[in-house]
Tab-separated table of C-alpha atoms in Angstrom:
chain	number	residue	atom	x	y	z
R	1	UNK	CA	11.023	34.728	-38.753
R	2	UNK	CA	10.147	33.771	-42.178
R	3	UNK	CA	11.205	30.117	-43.302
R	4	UNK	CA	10.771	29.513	-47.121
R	5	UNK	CA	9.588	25.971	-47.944
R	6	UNK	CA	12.768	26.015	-50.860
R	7	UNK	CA	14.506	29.207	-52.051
R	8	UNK	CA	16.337	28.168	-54.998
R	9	UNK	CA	17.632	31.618	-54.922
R	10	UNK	CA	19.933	30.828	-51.906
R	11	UNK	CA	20.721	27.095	-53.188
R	12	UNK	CA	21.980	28.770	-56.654
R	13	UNK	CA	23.957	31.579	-54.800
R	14	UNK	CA	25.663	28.903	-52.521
R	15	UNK	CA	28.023	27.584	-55.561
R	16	UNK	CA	27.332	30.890	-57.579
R	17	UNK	CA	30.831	31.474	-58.771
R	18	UNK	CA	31.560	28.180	-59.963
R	19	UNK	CA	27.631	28.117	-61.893
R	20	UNK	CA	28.451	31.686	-63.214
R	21	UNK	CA	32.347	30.149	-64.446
R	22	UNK	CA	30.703	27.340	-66.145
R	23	UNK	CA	27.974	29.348	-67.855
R	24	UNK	CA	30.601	31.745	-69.091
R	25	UNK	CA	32.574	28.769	-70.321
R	26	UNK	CA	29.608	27.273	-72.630
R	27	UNK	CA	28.705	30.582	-73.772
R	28	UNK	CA	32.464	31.695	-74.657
R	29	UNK	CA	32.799	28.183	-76.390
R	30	UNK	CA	30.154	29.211	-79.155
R	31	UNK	CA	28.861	25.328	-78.865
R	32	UNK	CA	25.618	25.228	-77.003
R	33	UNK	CA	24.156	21.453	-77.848
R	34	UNK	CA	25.332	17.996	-77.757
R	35	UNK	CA	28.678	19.264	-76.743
R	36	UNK	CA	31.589	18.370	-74.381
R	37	UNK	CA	29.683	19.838	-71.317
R	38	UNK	CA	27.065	16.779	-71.831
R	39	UNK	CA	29.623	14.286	-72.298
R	40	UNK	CA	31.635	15.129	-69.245
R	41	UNK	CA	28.223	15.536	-67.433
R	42	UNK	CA	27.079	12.129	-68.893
R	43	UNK	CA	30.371	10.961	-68.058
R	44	UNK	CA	30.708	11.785	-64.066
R	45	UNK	CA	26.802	11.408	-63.582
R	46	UNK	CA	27.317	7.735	-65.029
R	47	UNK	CA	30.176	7.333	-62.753
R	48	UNK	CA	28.719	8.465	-59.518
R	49	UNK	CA	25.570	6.747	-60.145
R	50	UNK	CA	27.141	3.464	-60.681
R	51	UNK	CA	26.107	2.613	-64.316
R	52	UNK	CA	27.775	1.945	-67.885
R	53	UNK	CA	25.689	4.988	-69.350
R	54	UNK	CA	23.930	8.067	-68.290
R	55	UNK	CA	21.934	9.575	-71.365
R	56	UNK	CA	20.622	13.430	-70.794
R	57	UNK	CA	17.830	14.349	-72.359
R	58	UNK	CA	15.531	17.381	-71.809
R	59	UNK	CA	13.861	16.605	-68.640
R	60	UNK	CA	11.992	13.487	-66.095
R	61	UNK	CA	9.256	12.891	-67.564
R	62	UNK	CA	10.981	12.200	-71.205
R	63	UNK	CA	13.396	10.334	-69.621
R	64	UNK	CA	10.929	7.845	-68.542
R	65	UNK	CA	8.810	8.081	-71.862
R	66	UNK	CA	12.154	7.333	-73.461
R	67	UNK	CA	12.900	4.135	-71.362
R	68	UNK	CA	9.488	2.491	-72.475
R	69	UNK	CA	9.672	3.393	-75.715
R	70	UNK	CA	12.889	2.118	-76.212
R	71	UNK	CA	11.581	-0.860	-74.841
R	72	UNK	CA	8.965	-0.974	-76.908
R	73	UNK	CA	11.513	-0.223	-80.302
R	74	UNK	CA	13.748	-3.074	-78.937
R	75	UNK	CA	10.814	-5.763	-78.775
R	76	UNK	CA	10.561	-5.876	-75.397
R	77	UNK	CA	7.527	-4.588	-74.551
R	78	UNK	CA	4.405	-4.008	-77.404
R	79	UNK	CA	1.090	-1.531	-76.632
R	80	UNK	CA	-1.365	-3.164	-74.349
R	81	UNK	CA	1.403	-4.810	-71.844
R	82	UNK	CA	1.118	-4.113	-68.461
R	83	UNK	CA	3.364	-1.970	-65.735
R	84	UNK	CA	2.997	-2.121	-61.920
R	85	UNK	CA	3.475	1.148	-60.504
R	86	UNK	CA	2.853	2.728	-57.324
R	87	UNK	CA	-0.196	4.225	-57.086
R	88	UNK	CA	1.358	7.328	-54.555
R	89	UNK	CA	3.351	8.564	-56.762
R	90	UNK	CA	4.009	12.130	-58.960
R	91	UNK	CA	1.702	12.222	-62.035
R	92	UNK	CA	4.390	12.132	-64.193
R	93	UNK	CA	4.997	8.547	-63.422
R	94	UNK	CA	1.924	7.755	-64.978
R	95	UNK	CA	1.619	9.336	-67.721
R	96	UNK	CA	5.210	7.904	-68.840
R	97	UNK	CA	3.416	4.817	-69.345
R	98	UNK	CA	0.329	5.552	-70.682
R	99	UNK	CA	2.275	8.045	-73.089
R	100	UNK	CA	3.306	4.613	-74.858
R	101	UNK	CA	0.204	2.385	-74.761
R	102	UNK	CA	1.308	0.873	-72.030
R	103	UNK	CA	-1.418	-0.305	-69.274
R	104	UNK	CA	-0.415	1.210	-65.373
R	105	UNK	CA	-1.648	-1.290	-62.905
R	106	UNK	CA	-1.783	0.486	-59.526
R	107	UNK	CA	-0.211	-0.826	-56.272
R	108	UNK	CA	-1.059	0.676	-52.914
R	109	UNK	CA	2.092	2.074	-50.410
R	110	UNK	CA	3.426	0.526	-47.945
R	111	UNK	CA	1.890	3.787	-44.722
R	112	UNK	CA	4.994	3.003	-42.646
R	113	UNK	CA	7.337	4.243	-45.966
R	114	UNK	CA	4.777	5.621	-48.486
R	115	UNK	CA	6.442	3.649	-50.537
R	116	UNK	CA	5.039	0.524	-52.793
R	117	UNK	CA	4.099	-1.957	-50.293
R	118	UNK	CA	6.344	-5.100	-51.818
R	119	UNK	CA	3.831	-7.608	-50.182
R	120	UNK	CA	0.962	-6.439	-52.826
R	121	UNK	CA	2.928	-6.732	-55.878
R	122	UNK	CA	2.474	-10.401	-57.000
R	123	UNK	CA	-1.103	-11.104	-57.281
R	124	UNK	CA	-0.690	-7.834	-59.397
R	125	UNK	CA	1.234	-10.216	-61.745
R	126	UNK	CA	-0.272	-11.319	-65.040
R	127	UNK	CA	0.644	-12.553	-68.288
R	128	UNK	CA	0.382	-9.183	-69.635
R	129	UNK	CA	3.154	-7.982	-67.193
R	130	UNK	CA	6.460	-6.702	-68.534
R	131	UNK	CA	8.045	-4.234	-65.564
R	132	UNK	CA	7.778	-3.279	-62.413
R	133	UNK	CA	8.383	0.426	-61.719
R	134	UNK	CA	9.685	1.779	-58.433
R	135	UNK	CA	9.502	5.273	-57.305
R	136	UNK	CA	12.034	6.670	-54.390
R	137	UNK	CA	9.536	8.996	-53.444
R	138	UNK	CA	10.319	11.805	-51.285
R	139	UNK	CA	13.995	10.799	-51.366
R	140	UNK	CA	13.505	7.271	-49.991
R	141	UNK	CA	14.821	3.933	-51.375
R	142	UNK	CA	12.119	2.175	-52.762
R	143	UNK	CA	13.980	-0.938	-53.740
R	144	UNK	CA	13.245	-4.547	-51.304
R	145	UNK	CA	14.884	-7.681	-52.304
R	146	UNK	CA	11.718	-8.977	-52.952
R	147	UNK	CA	10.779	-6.671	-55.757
R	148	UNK	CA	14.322	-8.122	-57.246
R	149	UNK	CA	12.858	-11.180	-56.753
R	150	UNK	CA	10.127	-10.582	-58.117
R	151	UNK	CA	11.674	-9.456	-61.014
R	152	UNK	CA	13.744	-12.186	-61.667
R	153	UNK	CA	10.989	-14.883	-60.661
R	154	UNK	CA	8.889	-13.496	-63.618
R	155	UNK	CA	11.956	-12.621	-66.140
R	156	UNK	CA	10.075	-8.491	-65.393
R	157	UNK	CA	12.286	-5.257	-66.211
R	158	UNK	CA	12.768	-3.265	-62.948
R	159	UNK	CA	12.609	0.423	-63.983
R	160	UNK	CA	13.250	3.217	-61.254
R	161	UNK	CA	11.600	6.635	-61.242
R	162	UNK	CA	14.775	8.376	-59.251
R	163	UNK	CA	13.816	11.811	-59.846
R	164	UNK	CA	13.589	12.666	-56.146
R	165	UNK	CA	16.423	10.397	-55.139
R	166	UNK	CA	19.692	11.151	-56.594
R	167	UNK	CA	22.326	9.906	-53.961
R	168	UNK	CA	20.441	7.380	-52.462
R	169	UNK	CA	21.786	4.130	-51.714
R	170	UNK	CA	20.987	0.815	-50.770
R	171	UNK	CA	23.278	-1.875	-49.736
R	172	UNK	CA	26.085	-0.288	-51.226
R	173	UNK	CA	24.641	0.873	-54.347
R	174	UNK	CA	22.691	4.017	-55.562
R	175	UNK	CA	18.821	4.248	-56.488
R	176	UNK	CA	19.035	4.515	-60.455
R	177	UNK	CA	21.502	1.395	-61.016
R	178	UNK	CA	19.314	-0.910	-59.113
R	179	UNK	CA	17.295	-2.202	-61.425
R	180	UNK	CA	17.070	-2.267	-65.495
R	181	UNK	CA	17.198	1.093	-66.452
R	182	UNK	CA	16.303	4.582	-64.423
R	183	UNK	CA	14.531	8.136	-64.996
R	184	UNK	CA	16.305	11.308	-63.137
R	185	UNK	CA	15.109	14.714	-62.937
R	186	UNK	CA	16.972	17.847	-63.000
R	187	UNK	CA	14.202	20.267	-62.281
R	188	UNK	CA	15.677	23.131	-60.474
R	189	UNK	CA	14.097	22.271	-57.301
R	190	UNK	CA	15.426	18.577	-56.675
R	191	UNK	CA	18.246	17.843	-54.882
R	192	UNK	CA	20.409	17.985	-57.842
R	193	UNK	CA	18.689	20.646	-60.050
R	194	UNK	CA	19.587	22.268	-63.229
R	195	UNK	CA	18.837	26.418	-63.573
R	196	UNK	CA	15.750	24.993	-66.023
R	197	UNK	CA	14.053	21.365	-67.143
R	198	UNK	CA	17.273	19.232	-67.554
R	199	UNK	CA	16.333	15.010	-67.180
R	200	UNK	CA	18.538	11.545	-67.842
R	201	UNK	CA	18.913	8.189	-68.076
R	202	UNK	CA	20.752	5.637	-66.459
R	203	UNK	CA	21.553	1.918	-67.465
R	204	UNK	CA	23.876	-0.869	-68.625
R	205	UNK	CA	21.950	-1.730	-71.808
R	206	UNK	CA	23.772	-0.715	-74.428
R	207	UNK	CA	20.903	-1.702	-76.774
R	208	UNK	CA	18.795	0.136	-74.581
R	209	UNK	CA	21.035	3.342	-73.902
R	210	UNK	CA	21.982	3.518	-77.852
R	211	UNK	CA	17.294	3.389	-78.836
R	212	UNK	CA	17.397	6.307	-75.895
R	213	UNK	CA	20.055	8.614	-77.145
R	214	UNK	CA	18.512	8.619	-80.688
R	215	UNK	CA	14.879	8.834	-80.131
R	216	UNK	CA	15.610	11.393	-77.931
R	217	UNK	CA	17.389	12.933	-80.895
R	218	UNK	CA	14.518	13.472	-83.503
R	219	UNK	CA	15.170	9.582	-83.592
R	220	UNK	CA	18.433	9.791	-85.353
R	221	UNK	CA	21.937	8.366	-84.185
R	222	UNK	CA	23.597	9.974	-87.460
R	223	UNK	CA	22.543	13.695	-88.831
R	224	UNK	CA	20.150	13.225	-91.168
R	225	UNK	CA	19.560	9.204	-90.863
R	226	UNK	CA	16.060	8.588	-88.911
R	227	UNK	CA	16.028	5.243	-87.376
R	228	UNK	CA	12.488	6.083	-85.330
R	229	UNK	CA	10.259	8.227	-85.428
R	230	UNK	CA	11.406	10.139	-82.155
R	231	UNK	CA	11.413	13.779	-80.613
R	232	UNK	CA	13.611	16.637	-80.229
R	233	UNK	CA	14.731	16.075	-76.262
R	234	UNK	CA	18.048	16.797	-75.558
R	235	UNK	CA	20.132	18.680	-72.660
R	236	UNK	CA	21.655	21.483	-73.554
R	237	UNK	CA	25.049	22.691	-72.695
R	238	UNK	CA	24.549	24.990	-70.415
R	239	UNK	CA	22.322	22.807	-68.018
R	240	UNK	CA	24.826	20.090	-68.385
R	241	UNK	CA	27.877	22.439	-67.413
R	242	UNK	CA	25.898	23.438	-64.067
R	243	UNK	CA	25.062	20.607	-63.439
R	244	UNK	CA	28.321	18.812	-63.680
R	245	UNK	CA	29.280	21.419	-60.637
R	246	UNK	CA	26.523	20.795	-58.008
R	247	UNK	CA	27.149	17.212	-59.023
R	248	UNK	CA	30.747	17.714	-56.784
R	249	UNK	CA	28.839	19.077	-54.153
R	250	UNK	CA	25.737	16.514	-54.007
R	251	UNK	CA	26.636	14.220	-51.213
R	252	UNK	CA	27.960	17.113	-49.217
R	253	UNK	CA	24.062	18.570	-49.748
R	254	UNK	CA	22.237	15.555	-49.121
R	255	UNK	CA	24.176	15.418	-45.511
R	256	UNK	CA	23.002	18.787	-44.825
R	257	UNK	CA	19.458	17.751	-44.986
R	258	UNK	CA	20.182	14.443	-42.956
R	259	UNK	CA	21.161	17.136	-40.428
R	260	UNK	CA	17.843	19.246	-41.146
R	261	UNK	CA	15.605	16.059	-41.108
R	262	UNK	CA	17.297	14.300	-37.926
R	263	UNK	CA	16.375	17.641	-36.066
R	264	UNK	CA	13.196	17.417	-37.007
R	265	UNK	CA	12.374	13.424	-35.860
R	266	UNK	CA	14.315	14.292	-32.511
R	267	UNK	CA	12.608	17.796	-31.912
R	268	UNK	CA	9.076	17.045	-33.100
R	269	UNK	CA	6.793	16.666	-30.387
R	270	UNK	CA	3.772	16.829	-31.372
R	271	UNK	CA	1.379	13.746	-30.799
R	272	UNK	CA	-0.764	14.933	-33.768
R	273	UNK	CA	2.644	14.656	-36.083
R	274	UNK	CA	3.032	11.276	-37.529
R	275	UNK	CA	7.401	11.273	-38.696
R	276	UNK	CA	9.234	9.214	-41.381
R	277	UNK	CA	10.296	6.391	-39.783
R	278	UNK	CA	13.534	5.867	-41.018
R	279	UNK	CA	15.446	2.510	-40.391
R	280	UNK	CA	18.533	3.140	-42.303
R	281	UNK	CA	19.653	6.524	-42.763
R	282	UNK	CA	21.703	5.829	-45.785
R	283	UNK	CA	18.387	5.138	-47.846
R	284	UNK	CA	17.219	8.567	-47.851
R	285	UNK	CA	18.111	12.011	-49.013
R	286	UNK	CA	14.904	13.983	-48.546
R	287	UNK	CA	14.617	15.556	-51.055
R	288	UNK	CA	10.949	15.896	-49.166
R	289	UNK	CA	10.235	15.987	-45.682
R	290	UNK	CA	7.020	14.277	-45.680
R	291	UNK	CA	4.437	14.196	-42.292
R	292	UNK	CA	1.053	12.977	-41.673
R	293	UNK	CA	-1.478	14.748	-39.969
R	294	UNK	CA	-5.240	14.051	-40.108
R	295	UNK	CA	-5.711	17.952	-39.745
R	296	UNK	CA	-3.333	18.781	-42.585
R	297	UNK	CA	-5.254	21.814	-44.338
R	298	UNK	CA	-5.688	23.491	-40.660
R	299	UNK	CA	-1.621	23.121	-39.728
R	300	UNK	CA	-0.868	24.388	-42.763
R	301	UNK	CA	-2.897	27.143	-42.324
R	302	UNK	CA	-1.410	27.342	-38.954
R	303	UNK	CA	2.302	27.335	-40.441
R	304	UNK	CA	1.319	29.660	-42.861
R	305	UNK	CA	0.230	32.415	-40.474
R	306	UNK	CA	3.685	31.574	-38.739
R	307	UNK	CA	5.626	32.305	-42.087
R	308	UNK	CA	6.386	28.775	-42.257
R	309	UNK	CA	6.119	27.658	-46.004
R	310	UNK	CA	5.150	24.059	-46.718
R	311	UNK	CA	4.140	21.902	-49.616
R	312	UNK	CA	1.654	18.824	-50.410
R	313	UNK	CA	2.660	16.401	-52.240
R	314	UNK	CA	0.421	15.838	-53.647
R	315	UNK	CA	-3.500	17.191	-53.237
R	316	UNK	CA	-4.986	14.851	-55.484
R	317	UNK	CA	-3.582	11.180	-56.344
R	318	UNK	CA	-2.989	10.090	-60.504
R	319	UNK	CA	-6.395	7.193	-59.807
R	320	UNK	CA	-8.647	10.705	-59.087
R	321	UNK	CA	-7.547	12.853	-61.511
R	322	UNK	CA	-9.652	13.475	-64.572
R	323	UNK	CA	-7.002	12.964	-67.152
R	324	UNK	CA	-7.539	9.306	-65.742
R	325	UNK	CA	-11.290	9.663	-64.974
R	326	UNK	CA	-11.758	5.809	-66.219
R	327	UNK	CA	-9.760	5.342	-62.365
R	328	UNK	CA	-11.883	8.021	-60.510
R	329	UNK	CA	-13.669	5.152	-59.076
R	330	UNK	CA	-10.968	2.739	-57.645
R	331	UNK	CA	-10.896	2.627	-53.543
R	332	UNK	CA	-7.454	2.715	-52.282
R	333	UNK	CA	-7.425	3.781	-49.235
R	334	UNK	CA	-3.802	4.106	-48.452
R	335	UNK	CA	-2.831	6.129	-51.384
R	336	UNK	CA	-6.234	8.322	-50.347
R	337	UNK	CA	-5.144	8.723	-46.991
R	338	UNK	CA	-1.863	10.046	-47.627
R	339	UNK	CA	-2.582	12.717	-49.836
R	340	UNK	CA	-5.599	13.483	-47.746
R	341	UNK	CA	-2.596	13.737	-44.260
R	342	UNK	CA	0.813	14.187	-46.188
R	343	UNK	CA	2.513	17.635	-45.527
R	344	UNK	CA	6.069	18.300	-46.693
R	345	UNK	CA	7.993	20.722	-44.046
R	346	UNK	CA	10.996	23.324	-45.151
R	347	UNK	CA	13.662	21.157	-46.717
R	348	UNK	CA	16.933	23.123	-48.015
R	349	UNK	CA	20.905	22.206	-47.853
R	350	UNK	CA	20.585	26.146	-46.910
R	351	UNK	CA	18.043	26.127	-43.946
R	352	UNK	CA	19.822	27.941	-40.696
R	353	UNK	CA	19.727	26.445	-37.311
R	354	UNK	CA	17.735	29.267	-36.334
R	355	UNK	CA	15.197	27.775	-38.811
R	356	UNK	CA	15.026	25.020	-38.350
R	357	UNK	CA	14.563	25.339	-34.718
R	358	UNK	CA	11.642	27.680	-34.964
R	359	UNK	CA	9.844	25.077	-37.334
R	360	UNK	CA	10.029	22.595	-34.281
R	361	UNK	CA	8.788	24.785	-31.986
R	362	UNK	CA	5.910	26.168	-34.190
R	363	UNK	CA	4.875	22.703	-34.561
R	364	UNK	CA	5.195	21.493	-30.769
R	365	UNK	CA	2.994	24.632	-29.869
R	366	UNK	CA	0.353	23.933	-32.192
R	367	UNK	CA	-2.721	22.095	-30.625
């Protein structure tokens, strides 16, 4: 049996009538940018997210450029200030901040959630310090009350990286209206993903939201007026249109891979395996399926011969890369030790029983 780690091929052909409808309507409409398809997208994303404004722009990574820089064109931040950030986290994260002059400053997970490990955080705190930024890596809510605390104890900006976490909720509310402002990606392959790079971001600022929408917009909020000195990074019609109809079929997605993933912590065997732990169901989506294994290379391997496809995320951590060689030296041994065990298993809305079942037992038999 062959199990694909993600087939975007079957995830696009499960709503393909209603993506090929809405492509058809943007391309019959002769009106291919800045459009109604991005308003109503805007619109319902806004809405289901639980913020005043959802801004699209062309993908994750701008979005969280454009959330700094905005920052920094409102005054709130200058060059030179600091940002705590995870240090297990997607590149992209990273380079968001150093993209603006901004200093990262690196804060080790939490190995029981692989998320930021909120005890760390405030002797992290200096002068310099201006935000805090969360990621809901792998799907999972990254968000304490203390970091809110935090937040408000040193007058910080909370800014979430919820490109893996769309749907996600905690206490009531989703990941990306949690804190100050948020970053989402649409790349095809997260939970909701456009047919290309698609991003956005979400917020109640409406200084904040306005600085995004032009900079994002060759820096101009009327044609031909240039108020910055910005970019050309805008969703385009098309990408808004499909995504406005997997958008109606999110939360019905993210429940099939609750399924997938509870079927995997129940069925999972293996003493070698180290599983999410997961306290609260409702603060995860997995949009990964993350496992630890101190043989990692040699069950992949393993899985591999089994037609089993799997992922890493991620080989090599942002402090050892050599974009960021000045870091190549910092111990952090958690961080290390994760991408050094991590493994991400076959995570689809479209994954069979079948499966899903022979994943389990692949694993179980491996010694």
């Amino acid at each position: 049996m062959n199990v694909p780690f993600l087939s975007l091929k079957d995830v696009t052909t499960k709503y393909q009538n209603e993506i090929h409808e809405a492509a058809l309507r943007v391309i019959d409409s002769g009106w291919y940018l800045q459009g109604v398809e991005n308003d109503r997208f805007e619109s319902d994303y806004a809405k289901y997210i639980g913020t005043k404004y959802c801004v699209g722009c062309a993908n994750g990574l701008d979005a969280l450029i454009w959330i700094f820089r905005a920052y920094i064109e409102l005054g709130v931040m200058k060059p030179g200030d600091e940002i705590i950030v995870p240090a297990n986290t997607y590149i992209a994260t990273i380079l968001a901040i150093t993209e603006n002059g901004l200093v990262p400053v690196l804060v080790e997970p939490d190995i029981n959630t692989l998320q930021i490990d909120d005890r760390l955080i405030e002797e992290k705190i200096t002068s310099k310090t201006r935000a805090i930024t969360i990621v809901h890596l792998y799907g999972r809510c990254a968000y304490t009350n203390k970091i809110g605390e935090l937040c408000k104890k040193y007058n910080l900006k909370l800014i979430e990286d919820n490109a893996q976490a769309h749907g996600c909720v905690f206490e009531g509310k989703k990941t990306g209206s949690l804190g100050d402002a948020a970053g989402h990606s649409f790349y095809p392959g997260k939970n909701l993903g456009a047919l290309g790079d698609a991003g956005g971001v979400t917020t109640n600022d409406d200084a904040l939201a306005k600085a995004i929408r032009s900079l994002a917009n060759y820096g101009s909020a009327k044609k031909y007026v240039f108020q910055y000195t910005g970019r050309n990074s805008r969703l385009d019609e098309i990408q808004a249109a499909i995504l406005d109809v997997k958008l109606k079929h999110l939360d019905e997605d993210i429940e099939l891979r609750k399924s997938v993933a509870r079927r995997y912590i129940d069925g999972i065997k293996n003493p070698k395996i180290t599983l999410p732990q997961i306290p609260d169901w409702k603060q995860h989506v997995f949009h990964i399926f993350p496992i630890l294994c101190e043989k990692r290379d040699e069950l992949q391997k393993y899985l591999e011969s089994k037609e089993i496809g799997t992922n890493i995320h991620y080989p090599i951590p942002p402090h050892k890369q050599e974009c960021y060689k000045e870091w190549n030296n910092i111990i952090l041994p958690v961080t290390d030790r994760i991408h050094r065990e991590e493994l991400s298993l076959p995570m689809s809305p479209c994954l069979t029983d079948e499966q899903v079942e022979y994943v389990i037992s692949a694993i179980n038999e491996w010694n």
